[in-house]
Tab-separated table of C-alpha atoms in Angstrom:
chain	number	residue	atom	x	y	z
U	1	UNK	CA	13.701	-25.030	-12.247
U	2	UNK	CA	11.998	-26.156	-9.261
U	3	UNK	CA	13.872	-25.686	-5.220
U	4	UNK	CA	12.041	-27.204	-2.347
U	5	UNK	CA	12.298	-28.170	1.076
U	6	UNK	CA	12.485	-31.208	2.589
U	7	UNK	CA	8.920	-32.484	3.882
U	8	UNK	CA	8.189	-33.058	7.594
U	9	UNK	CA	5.601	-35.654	7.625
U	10	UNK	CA	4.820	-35.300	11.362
U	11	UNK	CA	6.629	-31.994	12.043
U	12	UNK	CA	8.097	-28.658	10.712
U	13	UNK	CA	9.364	-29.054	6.777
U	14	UNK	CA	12.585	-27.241	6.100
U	15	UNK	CA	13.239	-23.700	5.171
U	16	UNK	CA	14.629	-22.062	1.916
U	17	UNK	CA	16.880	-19.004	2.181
U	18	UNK	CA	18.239	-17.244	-0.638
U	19	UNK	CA	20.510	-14.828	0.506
U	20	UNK	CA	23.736	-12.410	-0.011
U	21	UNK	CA	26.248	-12.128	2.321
U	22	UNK	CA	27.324	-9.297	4.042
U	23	UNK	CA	29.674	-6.654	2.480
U	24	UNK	CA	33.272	-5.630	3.596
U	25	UNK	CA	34.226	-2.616	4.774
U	26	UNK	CA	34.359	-0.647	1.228
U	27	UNK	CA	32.139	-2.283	-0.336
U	28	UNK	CA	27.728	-2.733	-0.879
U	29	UNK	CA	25.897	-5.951	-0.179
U	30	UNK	CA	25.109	-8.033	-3.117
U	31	UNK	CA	21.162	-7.610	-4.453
U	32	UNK	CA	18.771	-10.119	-5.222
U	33	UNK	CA	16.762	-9.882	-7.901
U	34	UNK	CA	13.707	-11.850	-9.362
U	35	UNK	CA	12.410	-10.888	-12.532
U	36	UNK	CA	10.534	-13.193	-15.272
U	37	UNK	CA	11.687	-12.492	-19.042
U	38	UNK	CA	9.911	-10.721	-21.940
U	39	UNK	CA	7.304	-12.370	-24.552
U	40	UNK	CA	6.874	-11.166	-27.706
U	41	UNK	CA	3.367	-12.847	-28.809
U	42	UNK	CA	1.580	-13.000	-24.797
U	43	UNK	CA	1.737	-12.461	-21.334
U	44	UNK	CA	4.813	-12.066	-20.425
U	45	UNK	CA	5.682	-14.763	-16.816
U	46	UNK	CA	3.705	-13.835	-13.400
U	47	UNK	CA	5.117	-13.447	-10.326
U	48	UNK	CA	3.915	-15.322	-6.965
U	49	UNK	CA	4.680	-14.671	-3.494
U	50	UNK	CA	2.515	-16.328	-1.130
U	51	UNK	CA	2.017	-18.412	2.311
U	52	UNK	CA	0.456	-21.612	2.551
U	53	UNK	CA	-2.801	-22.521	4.302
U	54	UNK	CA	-2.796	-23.511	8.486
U	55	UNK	CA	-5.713	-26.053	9.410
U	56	UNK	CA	-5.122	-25.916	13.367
U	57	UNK	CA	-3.025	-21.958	13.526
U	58	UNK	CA	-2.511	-18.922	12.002
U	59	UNK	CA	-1.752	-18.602	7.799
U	60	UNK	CA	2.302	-17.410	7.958
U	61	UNK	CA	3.279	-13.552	7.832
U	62	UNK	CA	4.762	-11.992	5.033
U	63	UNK	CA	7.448	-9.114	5.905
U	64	UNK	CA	8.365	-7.000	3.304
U	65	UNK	CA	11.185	-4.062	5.276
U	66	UNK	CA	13.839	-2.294	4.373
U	67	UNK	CA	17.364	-2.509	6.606
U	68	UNK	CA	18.421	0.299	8.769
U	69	UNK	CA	21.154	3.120	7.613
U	70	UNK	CA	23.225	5.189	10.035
U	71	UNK	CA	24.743	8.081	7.763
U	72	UNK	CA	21.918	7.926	5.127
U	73	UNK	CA	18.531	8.065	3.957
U	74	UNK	CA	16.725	5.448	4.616
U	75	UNK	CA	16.292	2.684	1.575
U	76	UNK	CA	12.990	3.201	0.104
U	77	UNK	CA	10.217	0.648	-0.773
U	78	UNK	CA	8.770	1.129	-4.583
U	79	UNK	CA	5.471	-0.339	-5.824
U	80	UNK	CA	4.722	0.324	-9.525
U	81	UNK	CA	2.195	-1.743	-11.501
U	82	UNK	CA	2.587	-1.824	-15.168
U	83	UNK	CA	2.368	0.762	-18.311
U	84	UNK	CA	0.188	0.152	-21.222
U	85	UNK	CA	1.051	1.848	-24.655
U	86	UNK	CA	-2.079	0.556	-26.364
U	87	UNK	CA	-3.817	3.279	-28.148
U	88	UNK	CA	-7.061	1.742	-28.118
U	89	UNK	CA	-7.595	-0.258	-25.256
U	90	UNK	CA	-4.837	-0.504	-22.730
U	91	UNK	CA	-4.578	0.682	-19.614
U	92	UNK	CA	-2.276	0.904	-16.990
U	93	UNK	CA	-1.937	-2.179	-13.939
U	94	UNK	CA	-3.738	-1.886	-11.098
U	95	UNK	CA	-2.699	-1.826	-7.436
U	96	UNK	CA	-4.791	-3.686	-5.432
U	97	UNK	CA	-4.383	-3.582	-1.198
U	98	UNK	CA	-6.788	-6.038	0.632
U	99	UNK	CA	-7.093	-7.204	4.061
U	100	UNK	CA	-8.079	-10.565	4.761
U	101	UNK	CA	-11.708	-11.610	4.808
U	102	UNK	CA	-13.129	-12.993	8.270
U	103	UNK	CA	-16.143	-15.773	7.578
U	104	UNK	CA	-17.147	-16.114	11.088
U	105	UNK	CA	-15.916	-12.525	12.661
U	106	UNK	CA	-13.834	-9.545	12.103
U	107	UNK	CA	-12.021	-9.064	9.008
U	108	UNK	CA	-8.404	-7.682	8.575
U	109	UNK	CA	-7.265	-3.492	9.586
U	110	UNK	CA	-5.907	-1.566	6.598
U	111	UNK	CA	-3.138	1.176	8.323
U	112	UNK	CA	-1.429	3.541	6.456
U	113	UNK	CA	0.504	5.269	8.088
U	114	UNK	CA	3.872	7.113	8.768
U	115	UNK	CA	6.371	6.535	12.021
U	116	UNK	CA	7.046	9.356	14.639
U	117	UNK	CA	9.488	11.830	13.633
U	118	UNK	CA	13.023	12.043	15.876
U	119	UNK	CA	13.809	15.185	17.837
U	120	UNK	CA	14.835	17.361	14.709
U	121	UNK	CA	12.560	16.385	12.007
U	122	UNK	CA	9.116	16.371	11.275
U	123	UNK	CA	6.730	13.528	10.876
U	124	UNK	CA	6.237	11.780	7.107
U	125	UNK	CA	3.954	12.745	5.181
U	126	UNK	CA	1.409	11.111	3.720
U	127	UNK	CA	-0.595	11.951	0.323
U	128	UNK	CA	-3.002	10.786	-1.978
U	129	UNK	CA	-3.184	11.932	-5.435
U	130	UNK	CA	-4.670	11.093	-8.818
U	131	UNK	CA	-2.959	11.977	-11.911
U	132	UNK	CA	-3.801	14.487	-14.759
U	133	UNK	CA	-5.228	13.402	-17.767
U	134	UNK	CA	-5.350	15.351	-21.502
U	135	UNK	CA	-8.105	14.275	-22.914
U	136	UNK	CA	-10.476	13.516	-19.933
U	137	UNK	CA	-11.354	13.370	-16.738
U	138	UNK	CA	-8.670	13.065	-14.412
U	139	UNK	CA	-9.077	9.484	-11.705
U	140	UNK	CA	-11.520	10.286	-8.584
U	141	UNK	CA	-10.512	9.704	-4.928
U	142	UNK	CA	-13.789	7.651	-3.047
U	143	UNK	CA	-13.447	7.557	0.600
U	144	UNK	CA	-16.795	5.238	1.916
U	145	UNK	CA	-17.460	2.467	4.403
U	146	UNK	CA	-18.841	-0.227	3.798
U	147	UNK	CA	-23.048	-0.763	4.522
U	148	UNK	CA	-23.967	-2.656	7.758
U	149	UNK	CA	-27.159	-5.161	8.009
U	150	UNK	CA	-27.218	-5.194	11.256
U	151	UNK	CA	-25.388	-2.641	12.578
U	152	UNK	CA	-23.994	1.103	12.541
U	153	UNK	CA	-22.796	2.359	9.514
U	154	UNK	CA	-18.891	3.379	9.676
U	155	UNK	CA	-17.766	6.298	10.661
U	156	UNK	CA	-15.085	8.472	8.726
U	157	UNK	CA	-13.344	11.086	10.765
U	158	UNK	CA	-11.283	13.845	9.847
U	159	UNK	CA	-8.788	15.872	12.985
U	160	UNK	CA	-5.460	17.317	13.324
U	161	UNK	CA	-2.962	16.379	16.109
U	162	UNK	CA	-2.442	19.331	18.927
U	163	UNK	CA	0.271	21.562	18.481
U	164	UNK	CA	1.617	22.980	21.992
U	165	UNK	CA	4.369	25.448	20.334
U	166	UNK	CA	2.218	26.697	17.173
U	167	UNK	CA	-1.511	27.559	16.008
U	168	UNK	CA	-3.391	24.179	15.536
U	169	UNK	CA	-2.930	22.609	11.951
U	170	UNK	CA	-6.078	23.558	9.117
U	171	UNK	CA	-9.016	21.681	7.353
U	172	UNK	CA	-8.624	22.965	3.767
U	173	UNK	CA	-11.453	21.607	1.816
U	174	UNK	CA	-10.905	23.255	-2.336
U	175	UNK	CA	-13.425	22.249	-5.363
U	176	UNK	CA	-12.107	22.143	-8.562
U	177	UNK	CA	-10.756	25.613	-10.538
U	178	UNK	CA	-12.138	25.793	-14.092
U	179	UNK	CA	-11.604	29.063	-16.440
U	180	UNK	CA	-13.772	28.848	-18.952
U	181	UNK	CA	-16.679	27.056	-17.334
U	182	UNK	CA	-17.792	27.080	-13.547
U	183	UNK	CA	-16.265	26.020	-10.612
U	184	UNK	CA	-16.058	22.586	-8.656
U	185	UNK	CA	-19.176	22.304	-5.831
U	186	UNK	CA	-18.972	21.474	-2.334
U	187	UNK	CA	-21.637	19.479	-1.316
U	188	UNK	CA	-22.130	17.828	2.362
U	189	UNK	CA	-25.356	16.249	3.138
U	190	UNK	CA	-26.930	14.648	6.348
U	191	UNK	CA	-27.754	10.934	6.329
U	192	UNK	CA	-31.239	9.946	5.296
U	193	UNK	CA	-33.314	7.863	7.647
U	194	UNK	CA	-36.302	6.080	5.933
């Protein structure tokens, strides 16, 4: 099944919009949902989302947010990549972020971050975490920049907001626990100039 828009030969094509209409009053919005089916004997169909290329302007946005509620939480965004039950060599999806590359100059900010909190909450957190594994190693967390040719090396910094009310927020910085062999190390090291 194939839905396009008409083509604008010397100006702006048309749009597609899928959409639901609103709800009544006692009643939910109806969802939209894009899925591909199963296979039994390969991969099962991929998924794309993507803009197209701009010659003379900018390559077009893609907005991914979730509407606003007034009585409850808001709606929440879930990104899962996919589970493997191979015993020998499977392994789980990967979630890949990128910014965009910049040929000439700067390439694309990665932010992560979470909004200001209103006048009787507290601010999102944020956390990064590997899982546990039974039967090796659990997954590492690498925070680097990149190397620079001709240039200064990134910085990474580390600080806590101020706190007017209460004692300033900590740096905890915890090796690993082990009980039958010795404890995670701490190591910090000075750069090396040849």
């Amino acid at each position: 099944i194939s839905i396009a828009s008409g083509e604008g030969t010397t100006d702006t094509s048309g749009a597609v919009i899928v959409k639901t209409m609103n709800a009544g009053v006692s009643g939910v919005s109806g969802m939209l949902s894009f899925t591909s089916g199963t296979a039994s004997s390969g991969s099962s169909g991929h998924f794309n989302l993507f803009t197209g290329s701009a010659t003379n302007g900018k390559g077009g946005d893609m907005l991914m947010s979730i509407g606003s509620g007034t009585t409850y939480s808001g709606g929440d965004i879930v990104m899962s990549a996919g589970l493997s039950t191979a015993v020998a060599s499977g392994t789980g999806g990967a979630v890949s972020v990128s910014t965009g590359e910049g040929e000439p100059t700067t390439s694309g900010a990665l932010i992560v971050k979470t909004l200001n909190a209103g006048t009787l909450g507290v601010s999102g957190a944020l956390r990064f975490t590997s899982g546990t594994a039974s039967s090796g190693g659990s997954g590492y967390i690498q925070i680097a920049t990149g190397s620079a040719t001709n240039g200064e090396g990134g910085d990474i910094l580390v600080s806590i907001g101020k706190s007017k009310t209460d004692p300033g927020g900590d740096v905890v910085v915890t090796a690993g626990h082990s009980e039958p062999f010795s404890g995670g190390a701490i190591s910090i090291a000075s750069g090396e100039g040849t």
